[in-house]
Amino acid sequence: MDGMSYWLLRCRNALLTLSDTSGGEVFPRGQAADFGEPKDALLVGEWRGLPCHAAEIDGLPESFPGELTPLRRIFSRAGAEAFALAGRATQLLDWRLNHRYCGNCGTPTLPKRGEFAMACPACALLAYPRLAPAVMVLVMRDEELLLARGPRFPPGMYSALAGFVEAGETLEQCAVREVREEVGIEIANLRYFHSQPWPFPNSLMLAFFADYAGGTITPDQVEIEAAAWFPRSALPTLPDRVSIARHLIDAACRRTAR
Ligand SMILES: [Zn+2]
């Protein structure tokens, strides 16, 4: 690990970032020794032509010109590319922390060379970083969009519906089930939009458009406390631009604007 590299250093669930990000730099750069030789650094990618390592640290390096930034704020401070890299690093650090012991026999695991896998030396079980696929659906009815809010959303904010894919389920089945369960609406013509890794903590969001096919909005009052049809010209507060939910809703609005 000699040589220059960028460092994604996590301390108390936030990432070490430079105070001055005006030049486009956000993560510190240097040699391992500059940051106290972090233990078990993971090579998580490249940033501006240099390798990028991630590691946990106990405290800020001495006289470091920076601060701790929660993952959610990386997007607003440094943009989508830095957020994606920070999200990947965070998920890999979480995965390693959560797989220190074999889930089958309890033996301490060891990192497997050459890939992201924790291996059990006793029973050979391999534990890979775990992703939880989730389906997001924006239901459309003529000029209106079905938006809903969960109890923990910021006041006034609405978004598209979303839920986790269950074992044995296709994405299409998940979309139909989630919309039916959460708001009592039937859908048709599911159309794929885009996907986004969503590192809170380990989702992969797969976003779709769908058309209304029947039913009356009936929020389940557990995951969804309120839902309504909104005209595209009068939308409520929407999720932040970092999220695929916002991209999905914006794309639906551009379609009509034509
Ligand atoms: Zn084992």
mmCIF file with all atom_site columns, C-alpha atoms and ligand atoms in Angstrom, residues 102 104-107 120 122-125, ligand 1:
data_model
loop_
_atom_site.group_PDB
_atom_site.id
_atom_site.type_symbol
_atom_site.label_atom_id
_atom_site.label_alt_id
_atom_site.label_comp_id
_atom_site.label_asym_id
_atom_site.label_entity_id
_atom_site.label_seq_id
_atom_site.pdbx_PDB_ins_code
_atom_site.Cartn_x
_atom_site.Cartn_y
_atom_site.Cartn_z
_atom_site.occupancy
_atom_site.B_iso_or_equiv
_atom_site.pdbx_formal_charge
_atom_site.auth_seq_id
_atom_site.auth_comp_id
_atom_site.auth_asym_id
_atom_site.auth_atom_id
_atom_site.pdbx_PDB_model_num
ATOM   1  C  CA . CYS A 1 102 ? -19.001 -17.228 10.070 1.00 0.00 ? 102 CYS A CA 1
ATOM   2  C  CA . ASN A 1 104 ? -22.788 -21.014 9.782  1.00 0.00 ? 104 ASN A CA 1
ATOM   3  C  CA . CYS A 1 105 ? -20.298 -22.147 12.454 1.00 0.00 ? 105 CYS A CA 1
ATOM   4  C  CA . GLY A 1 106 ? -19.201 -19.009 14.288 1.00 0.00 ? 106 GLY A CA 1
ATOM   5  C  CA . THR A 1 107 ? -15.492 -19.255 13.447 1.00 0.00 ? 107 THR A CA 1
ATOM   6  C  CA . CYS A 1 120 ? -14.578 -19.211 6.920  1.00 0.00 ? 120 CYS A CA 1
ATOM   7  C  CA . ALA A 1 122 ? -13.392 -24.042 9.200  1.00 0.00 ? 122 ALA A CA 1
ATOM   8  C  CA . CYS A 1 123 ? -16.384 -24.687 6.920  1.00 0.00 ? 123 CYS A CA 1
ATOM   9  C  CA . ALA A 1 124 ? -15.423 -22.668 3.796  1.00 0.00 ? 124 ALA A CA 1
ATOM   10 C  CA . LEU A 1 125 ? -18.596 -20.559 3.817  1.00 0.00 ? 125 LEU A CA 1
HETATM 11 ZN ZN . ZN  B 2 .   ? -17.892 -21.619 9.125  1.00 0.00 ? 1   ZN  B ZN 1
#
